[in-house]
Amino acid sequence: MAAASAESATSLVQSVDWLAIAPPTIAAVVGLVVLVTDLFVKDGRKALLGWISVAGLAAAALALLPLLNDDRSTFCLTGGGTQACSYSADRFTLVIQLLVLGGALLAALLSMSTLKDSGDELPAGEFWFLLLSSAAGAALLPASRDLATLIVALEVASLPAFALVGLKRGDKRSSEAALKFFLSSVTATAVSLMGVSFVYAATGTLHLTEIATELQKVDGQLHTLAQTGVALTLVGFAFKVAAVPFHFWVPDTYVGAPLPVAAYLSVVGKAVGFTGLILVTVVAFPSYADVWGPALAVLAALTMTAGNVAALRQQATRAYSAVRLLAWSSVGQAGYLLVPIAAAGYADDTAGAEKAIGSTVAYALMYAAVNLGAFAVAALVGRTRRLNRVSDYRGLYARSPLAALVLGFFLLCLAGLPPGIIGLFAKVTVFSAAVDAGLGWLAVVMAVNVVIALFYYLQWTALLFRAPEGEPVKHRVPAPLTAAIALTAVLGIALSGAPQLILRFSDTGLF
């Protein structure tokens, strides 16, 4: 009896590997430090909070280095001959955490000049605390290996984002955008929680690897419940990816939010969504691939088509049309990101599924670098052209030659045209994933959408080099904004020169 009790107690002991959890922990701790420091810093020195935040995000990213080539797991339950962990720092986790923390770092650099220009409209202490909190949740999510931790991480990443969108004081557009974002996200989360409860009822466990095993042994009477749970669980992550029909919040939210926050949502928010989708589909629900595979394929086709057609219809002279175009473009890009995840549902074995997932990761890394760069140049133009219309970019080359060249390069990367070689190669890997999975019809839909996207990307690129209307006026660019543009440009050019740096993920396993 005593021996049995001792064994039971041992099975409840959770190990904690502090090195493994360092990246999200550092981001969270620095967020608390910033919040407390804000109480003692005078209004004229609030910029210090920004530099502390940038340093904290850089430190969190550097904390990934000791974890290379060494898979670690923590918060593990042992006993009964099995071991299940709630946190795993494997290769997949490290790649996504690098994307998330790097994206948050670039968004922080963009935010420094925005906060300075906004005066009292954006409270610095609250802004940096919310950004770091959201980044901590986003860094936690790829390491989550049970549904409870996964949902908690999703909400920790999302809830501060709602506040960031609506943080600008006295701005009705900002408040309206935050409300739309909040209401739609809460609905999606509620549906996901219902799905999680159904899955738990059918399997009796929340750990992803154990769910994968138990779903294969579900009693016939619970089969429909399990199928419904699988489908509903995907909803919350589909919302974060901005997949159709969960995309309607994107344009108004991006326009109403401060531009760095829109950039953050377009990259880190999507990373959270597709990471969650990968974990619940490939790791937890592989035996139900016949449910989520076709569903994600249809969502991918609808999402890329809706995003690109809406971007094509944007009027160049409409207020905030540049931000709206980037918003709809991000919806279209989300469709491309979904293609390999859907293809994983048609793979014959685990290796094939992981190869497909690698294509999504490779594409996401490319997209993160160039899309953040495009938003950085949009932030530069928005300093002098408050309405940030596409027409405001006419003659940008005459005003700021380097900014025009860099933005042109980013747009060509998103379009998949040389010299944006990395964009072209990333699209080819996604095409290959669809074709290899036998989804020829989806590859055709993607090809049509790539052609549609070429029109508005090239139209915007050509506008940069047209003769300006009026005398061009040059303005001083803040150092943090210059650094953000320079970093994304160097990263995009480096990836185009050596695309194998990220394309290798499409040929190797990540788990």
XYZ file of C-alpha atoms in Angstrom:
511
model
C 0.000 0.000 0.000
C 2.777 2.405 0.984
C 4.756 1.471 -2.133
C 1.733 2.119 -4.335
C 1.152 5.486 -2.660
C 4.796 6.443 -3.124
C 4.655 5.487 -6.831
C 1.455 7.538 -7.256
C 3.044 10.542 -5.576
C 6.119 10.228 -7.771
C 3.983 10.219 -10.912
C 2.533 13.591 -9.923
C 5.900 15.300 -9.542
C 6.612 17.700 -12.391
C 10.183 18.399 -13.407
C 11.104 21.962 -14.345
C 13.905 22.671 -16.819
C 14.505 26.397 -16.411
C 16.816 26.600 -19.421
C 14.113 25.142 -21.675
C 11.497 27.671 -20.593
C 13.922 30.629 -20.597
C 12.785 32.382 -23.842
C 9.108 32.983 -22.905
C 10.042 33.479 -19.246
C 12.525 36.249 -20.035
C 9.946 38.071 -22.167
C 7.363 37.825 -19.372
C 9.774 38.942 -16.637
C 11.008 41.921 -18.667
C 7.365 42.876 -19.232
C 6.841 43.036 -15.473
C 10.083 44.999 -15.058
C 8.898 47.543 -17.633
C 5.513 47.883 -15.928
C 7.123 48.582 -12.541
C 9.828 50.845 -13.996
C 7.154 52.955 -15.672
C 6.008 54.073 -12.209
C 9.376 55.711 -11.486
C 10.383 57.087 -14.900
C 9.531 60.701 -15.733
C 7.511 61.488 -18.852
C 10.520 62.878 -20.682
C 12.443 59.617 -20.314
C 9.811 57.078 -21.348
C 12.004 56.086 -24.310
C 14.069 54.125 -21.783
C 11.195 51.646 -21.488
C 11.417 50.968 -25.197
C 15.111 50.191 -25.055
C 14.567 47.899 -22.045
C 11.885 46.062 -24.040
C 14.111 45.719 -27.112
C 16.955 44.431 -24.930
C 14.589 41.968 -23.231
C 13.326 40.565 -26.522
C 16.898 40.282 -27.794
C 17.885 38.433 -24.606
C 14.905 36.087 -24.990
C 15.984 35.322 -28.560
C 19.593 34.735 -27.467
C 18.322 32.294 -24.835
C 17.508 29.966 -27.746
C 21.212 29.396 -28.447
C 21.911 26.979 -25.527
C 18.923 24.890 -26.665
C 20.261 24.168 -30.140
C 20.877 20.498 -30.945
C 19.403 19.445 -27.609
C 15.708 18.559 -27.386
C 14.381 19.286 -23.906
C 11.049 18.622 -22.227
C 9.702 19.833 -18.914
C 6.539 19.864 -16.803
C 6.381 16.119 -17.318
C 4.164 13.535 -15.661
C 5.741 10.119 -15.291
C 4.309 6.805 -14.217
C 2.415 3.901 -15.667
C 5.193 3.195 -18.141
C 4.516 6.418 -20.097
C 5.797 9.970 -19.941
C 3.830 12.975 -21.156
C 5.171 16.520 -21.077
C 3.392 19.842 -21.315
C 6.415 21.782 -22.616
C 8.869 20.615 -25.267
C 11.789 22.637 -26.646
C 12.415 20.642 -29.826
C 13.551 21.861 -33.241
C 10.073 22.965 -34.263
C 9.689 24.985 -31.056
C 13.029 26.762 -31.461
C 12.359 27.770 -35.086
C 8.941 29.212 -34.273
C 10.217 30.934 -31.132
C 12.947 32.557 -33.217
C 10.304 33.769 -35.683
C 8.028 35.063 -32.912
C 10.697 36.790 -30.828
C 12.437 38.183 -33.905
C 9.127 39.528 -35.204
C 8.335 41.068 -31.819
C 11.797 42.648 -31.701
C 11.324 44.294 -35.108
C 7.835 45.444 -34.115
C 9.368 46.970 -30.969
C 11.865 48.918 -33.069
C 9.006 50.219 -35.213
C 7.054 51.152 -32.095
C 9.720 53.411 -30.626
C 9.297 56.152 -33.214
C 5.510 55.679 -33.235
C 5.307 56.204 -29.470
C 7.539 59.257 -29.670
C 5.424 60.827 -32.428
C 2.119 60.026 -30.711
C 2.823 62.131 -27.629
C 0.266 61.293 -24.940
C -2.023 59.287 -27.258
C -0.154 56.049 -26.546
C 0.897 55.376 -22.905
C 4.415 53.951 -23.144
C 4.447 51.789 -20.034
C 1.219 49.990 -20.842
C 2.201 49.596 -24.480
C 5.514 47.878 -23.786
C 4.048 45.689 -21.053
C 1.267 44.485 -23.370
C 3.667 43.859 -26.265
C 6.046 41.813 -24.100
C 3.175 39.874 -22.526
C 1.770 38.975 -25.923
C 5.237 37.967 -27.152
C 5.682 35.726 -24.098
C 2.409 33.929 -24.865
C 3.340 33.603 -28.523
C 6.729 32.100 -27.563
C 5.055 29.672 -25.168
C 2.578 28.329 -27.716
C 4.952 26.355 -30.025
C 6.363 24.548 -26.976
C 2.926 23.577 -25.650
C 2.218 19.871 -25.810
C -1.168 19.662 -24.124
C -4.450 21.314 -25.082
C -4.774 23.246 -21.803
C -1.369 24.889 -22.172
C -2.041 25.461 -25.858
C -5.273 27.364 -25.219
C -3.745 29.329 -22.332
C -0.787 30.330 -24.524
C -3.168 31.343 -27.320
C -5.092 33.618 -24.959
C -1.951 35.075 -23.361
C -0.813 36.003 -26.878
C -4.259 37.345 -27.856
C -5.620 39.269 -24.860
C -2.799 41.874 -24.729
C -3.166 42.270 -28.503
C -6.780 43.412 -28.060
C -5.602 46.151 -25.716
C -2.731 47.133 -28.032
C -5.156 47.659 -30.906
C -7.416 49.918 -28.834
C -4.738 51.638 -26.747
C -4.686 54.942 -28.652
C -6.553 57.487 -26.560
C -9.427 59.377 -28.142
C -9.280 57.432 -31.420
C -12.686 56.036 -32.432
C -11.196 53.889 -35.209
C -8.839 52.279 -32.738
C -11.628 51.532 -30.250
C -13.907 50.130 -32.955
C -11.102 47.938 -34.330
C -10.322 46.583 -30.863
C -13.987 45.789 -30.229
C -14.359 43.900 -33.524
C -11.136 42.029 -32.887
C -12.146 41.165 -29.328
C -15.697 39.986 -30.040
C -14.749 37.803 -32.994
C -11.761 36.330 -31.149
C -13.782 35.547 -28.028
C -16.369 33.747 -30.144
C -13.683 31.681 -31.868
C -12.060 30.856 -28.521
C -15.380 29.736 -27.040
C -15.931 27.381 -29.968
C -12.397 26.008 -29.579
C -12.888 25.406 -25.860
C -16.029 23.446 -26.629
C -14.008 21.369 -29.085
C -11.300 20.762 -26.481
C -13.915 19.599 -23.989
C -15.325 17.169 -26.570
C -11.856 15.774 -27.299
C -11.164 15.392 -23.584
C -14.495 13.649 -23.063
C -13.704 11.207 -25.858
C -10.069 10.482 -24.911
C -9.723 11.243 -21.191
C -6.454 13.151 -21.666
C -5.193 16.589 -22.714
C -1.611 15.714 -23.732
C -1.237 15.811 -27.516
C 0.715 12.583 -27.942
C -1.692 10.679 -25.701
C -4.683 12.127 -27.563
C -3.182 10.826 -30.817
C -3.074 7.338 -29.303
C -6.473 7.423 -27.622
C -8.323 8.756 -30.668
C -7.466 5.545 -32.509
C -9.252 3.565 -29.785
C -12.342 5.747 -29.346
C -15.521 3.771 -28.777
C -17.936 3.781 -31.709
C -20.527 5.694 -29.691
C -18.038 8.517 -29.105
C -16.742 8.684 -32.669
C -19.063 11.537 -33.696
C -18.212 13.434 -30.503
C -14.499 13.084 -31.262
C -14.958 14.216 -34.870
C -16.919 17.265 -33.741
C -14.292 18.079 -31.124
C -11.499 17.871 -33.697
C -13.331 20.247 -36.038
C -14.263 22.777 -33.344
C -10.768 22.817 -31.821
C -9.356 24.087 -35.107
C -11.597 27.173 -35.142
C -9.592 29.315 -32.699
C -6.350 28.779 -34.571
C -8.028 29.339 -37.947
C -9.177 32.702 -36.574
C -5.623 33.684 -35.634
C -4.408 32.737 -39.110
C -7.259 34.885 -40.536
C -8.607 32.005 -42.611
C -11.964 32.471 -44.345
C -14.598 32.853 -42.875
C -12.714 34.056 -39.778
C -10.914 36.856 -41.634
C -13.393 39.733 -41.537
C -11.691 41.443 -38.579
C -8.358 41.905 -40.357
C -8.670 45.090 -42.490
C -10.459 47.236 -39.894
C -8.165 46.001 -37.112
C -4.998 46.750 -39.079
C -6.230 50.229 -40.018
C -7.408 51.095 -36.500
C -4.336 49.744 -34.709
C -1.028 51.628 -34.443
C 0.998 50.547 -37.478
C 3.640 48.597 -35.484
C 0.813 46.651 -33.817
C -0.649 45.839 -37.243
C 2.795 44.617 -38.323
C 3.035 42.513 -35.166
C -0.382 40.937 -35.749
C 0.374 40.222 -39.402
C 3.450 38.156 -38.528
C 3.396 37.028 -34.892
C -0.383 36.603 -34.820
C -0.208 34.371 -37.882
C 2.711 32.434 -36.417
C 0.576 31.698 -33.355
C -2.293 30.498 -35.537
C -0.451 28.213 -37.895
C 1.689 26.810 -35.056
C -1.432 25.866 -33.132
C -2.948 24.315 -36.240
C 0.185 22.241 -36.830
C 0.292 20.966 -33.258
C -3.359 19.967 -33.021
C -3.526 18.410 -36.493
C -0.196 16.674 -37.043
C 0.665 15.848 -33.420
C -2.733 15.346 -31.730
C -5.186 14.431 -34.498
C -3.247 12.474 -37.171
C -5.820 9.674 -37.139
C -8.530 12.200 -38.088
C -6.664 13.539 -41.106
C -9.671 12.634 -43.231
C -11.567 15.330 -41.270
C -9.094 18.199 -41.067
C -7.120 17.568 -44.295
C -9.968 18.327 -46.764
C -11.332 21.072 -44.479
C -7.999 22.937 -44.421
C -7.581 22.467 -48.183
C -10.919 24.183 -48.808
C -10.084 26.907 -46.265
C -6.725 27.498 -47.989
C -8.388 27.928 -51.393
C -11.084 30.267 -50.043
C -8.626 32.294 -47.965
C -6.079 32.989 -50.686
C -8.824 33.848 -53.173
C -10.731 36.172 -50.830
C -7.537 37.940 -49.737
C -6.100 38.513 -53.191
C -9.378 39.574 -54.812
C -10.044 42.057 -52.001
C -6.480 43.432 -52.268
C -6.956 43.802 -56.027
C -10.050 45.953 -55.464
C -8.366 48.504 -53.179
C -8.510 52.074 -54.504
C -5.146 53.838 -54.456
C -6.649 57.170 -53.367
C -8.730 55.785 -50.483
C -7.604 56.718 -46.979
C -5.343 54.068 -45.435
C -5.460 52.042 -48.658
C -1.795 51.043 -48.268
C -2.483 49.462 -44.877
C -5.692 47.858 -46.167
C -3.816 46.401 -49.124
C -1.195 44.923 -46.796
C -4.009 43.579 -44.606
C -5.779 41.811 -47.472
C -2.427 40.662 -48.812
C -1.736 39.033 -45.438
C -5.052 37.171 -45.730
C -3.982 35.889 -49.146
C -0.598 34.863 -47.776
C -2.391 32.990 -44.970
C -4.014 30.859 -47.647
C -0.581 29.865 -48.944
C 0.532 29.025 -45.396
C -2.441 26.688 -44.993
C -1.674 24.670 -48.130
C 1.171 22.508 -46.710
C -0.743 21.938 -43.458
C -3.665 20.628 -45.507
C -1.219 18.547 -47.564
C 0.046 16.931 -44.349
C -3.410 15.394 -43.961
C -2.892 13.463 -47.201
C 0.624 12.210 -46.392
C 1.170 8.453 -46.304
C 3.403 8.522 -43.242
C 4.747 10.752 -40.499
C 7.839 11.707 -42.512
C 5.673 12.958 -45.359
C 3.536 15.012 -42.976
C 6.602 16.580 -41.356
C 8.046 17.452 -44.759
C 4.829 19.254 -45.654
C 4.892 21.106 -42.343
C 8.460 22.152 -43.078
C 7.200 23.928 -46.204
C 4.827 26.005 -44.081
C 7.639 26.918 -41.676
C 9.960 27.895 -44.532
C 7.273 30.053 -46.127
C 6.430 31.664 -42.780
C 10.057 32.648 -42.171
C 10.242 34.314 -45.596
C 6.903 36.038 -45.120
C 7.824 37.328 -41.657
C 10.994 39.038 -42.854
C 9.587 40.749 -45.948
C 6.144 41.626 -44.561
C 7.645 43.295 -41.496
C 9.919 45.190 -43.872
C 6.952 46.375 -45.931
C 5.198 47.587 -42.781
C 8.399 49.343 -41.694
C 8.496 51.370 -44.916
C 4.747 52.033 -44.540
C 5.506 53.421 -41.064
C 8.173 55.655 -42.613
C 5.772 57.048 -45.212
C 3.026 57.391 -42.603
C 5.152 59.860 -40.645
C 4.544 62.509 -43.338
C 1.441 61.141 -45.104
C -0.983 60.449 -42.267
C -3.672 58.902 -44.488
C -1.122 56.374 -45.827
C -2.754 55.892 -49.224
C -1.161 53.834 -51.956
C -1.102 56.992 -54.080
C 1.116 58.618 -51.422
C 3.893 56.251 -52.477
C 4.098 57.788 -55.930
C 7.606 59.117 -56.456
C 8.949 57.638 -53.224
C 12.221 56.997 -55.054
C 12.699 60.737 -55.506
C 12.098 61.416 -51.804
C 13.815 58.400 -50.304
C 15.650 56.217 -52.844
C 16.724 53.504 -50.404
C 13.261 53.162 -48.884
C 11.721 52.845 -52.353
C 14.229 50.219 -53.436
C 13.728 48.246 -50.247
C 9.915 48.388 -50.453
C 10.063 47.360 -54.113
C 12.211 44.398 -53.154
C 9.812 43.362 -50.379
C 6.798 43.580 -52.700
C 8.573 41.472 -55.329
C 9.396 38.893 -52.637
C 5.725 38.713 -51.664
C 4.825 38.381 -55.339
C 7.448 35.669 -55.877
C 9.419 37.489 -58.569
C 13.183 38.059 -58.986
C 15.178 39.593 -57.413
C 13.008 38.394 -54.547
C 14.331 34.866 -55.031
C 13.336 33.710 -51.565
C 9.683 34.528 -52.271
C 9.801 32.533 -55.499
C 11.467 29.514 -53.908
C 9.120 29.571 -50.912
C 6.106 29.516 -53.224
C 7.626 26.620 -55.172
C 7.955 24.588 -51.961
C 4.276 25.215 -51.192
C 3.330 24.186 -54.740
C 5.400 21.040 -54.354
C 3.686 20.158 -51.078
C 0.268 20.425 -52.725
C 1.277 18.412 -55.798
C 3.022 15.702 -53.763
C -0.144 15.300 -51.682
C -2.263 14.816 -54.800
C -3.977 18.191 -54.353
C -3.602 19.258 -57.953
C -6.766 21.354 -57.860
C -5.389 23.339 -54.911
C -2.113 23.936 -56.765
C -4.131 25.321 -59.702
C -6.082 27.638 -57.383
C -2.816 28.829 -55.887
C -1.334 29.473 -59.349
C -4.355 31.601 -60.302
C -4.049 33.564 -57.074
C -0.337 34.169 -57.597
C -1.186 35.735 -60.967
C -3.890 37.907 -59.360
C -1.449 39.048 -56.675
C 1.173 39.956 -59.282
C -1.061 42.739 -60.550
C -1.409 44.717 -57.322
C 2.136 44.051 -56.129
C 3.629 45.210 -59.447
C 1.240 48.159 -59.654
C 2.414 49.389 -56.245
C 6.067 48.733 -57.139
C 5.808 50.724 -60.377
C 4.222 53.637 -58.503
C 7.343 53.992 -56.362
C 9.440 55.011 -59.366
C 6.992 57.301 -61.171
C 7.524 61.048 -61.303
C 6.394 62.611 -58.012
C 3.563 65.126 -57.816
C 5.085 68.328 -56.495
C 8.529 68.937 -55.086
C 9.847 65.978 -53.080
C 10.535 66.773 -49.436
C 13.005 64.718 -47.465
C 12.598 64.083 -43.749
C 14.840 62.760 -41.027
C 14.257 59.087 -40.245
C 14.486 58.021 -36.563
C 17.276 55.577 -35.761
C 15.007 52.707 -34.525
C 12.908 52.895 -37.692
C 16.054 52.954 -39.825
C 17.347 49.917 -37.933
C 14.087 48.009 -38.517
C 14.124 48.729 -42.250
C 17.823 47.892 -42.518
C 17.489 44.620 -40.580
C 14.578 43.367 -42.675
C 16.320 44.407 -45.896
C 19.535 42.618 -44.946
C 17.579 39.541 -43.907
C 15.539 39.492 -47.122
C 18.604 39.942 -49.315
C 20.557 37.303 -47.372
C 17.719 34.793 -47.740
C 17.451 35.524 -51.454
C 21.187 34.961 -51.785
C 21.140 31.777 -49.709
C 17.568 30.424 -49.765
C 18.772 27.066 -48.425
C 18.949 28.689 -44.969
C 15.202 28.211 -44.590
C 14.223 25.947 -47.476
C 16.045 23.067 -45.804
C 13.160 22.875 -43.345
C 10.963 21.549 -46.163
C 13.221 18.509 -46.543
C 13.834 17.580 -42.915
C 11.719 16.648 -39.921
C 11.013 19.264 -37.277
C 9.625 17.111 -34.467
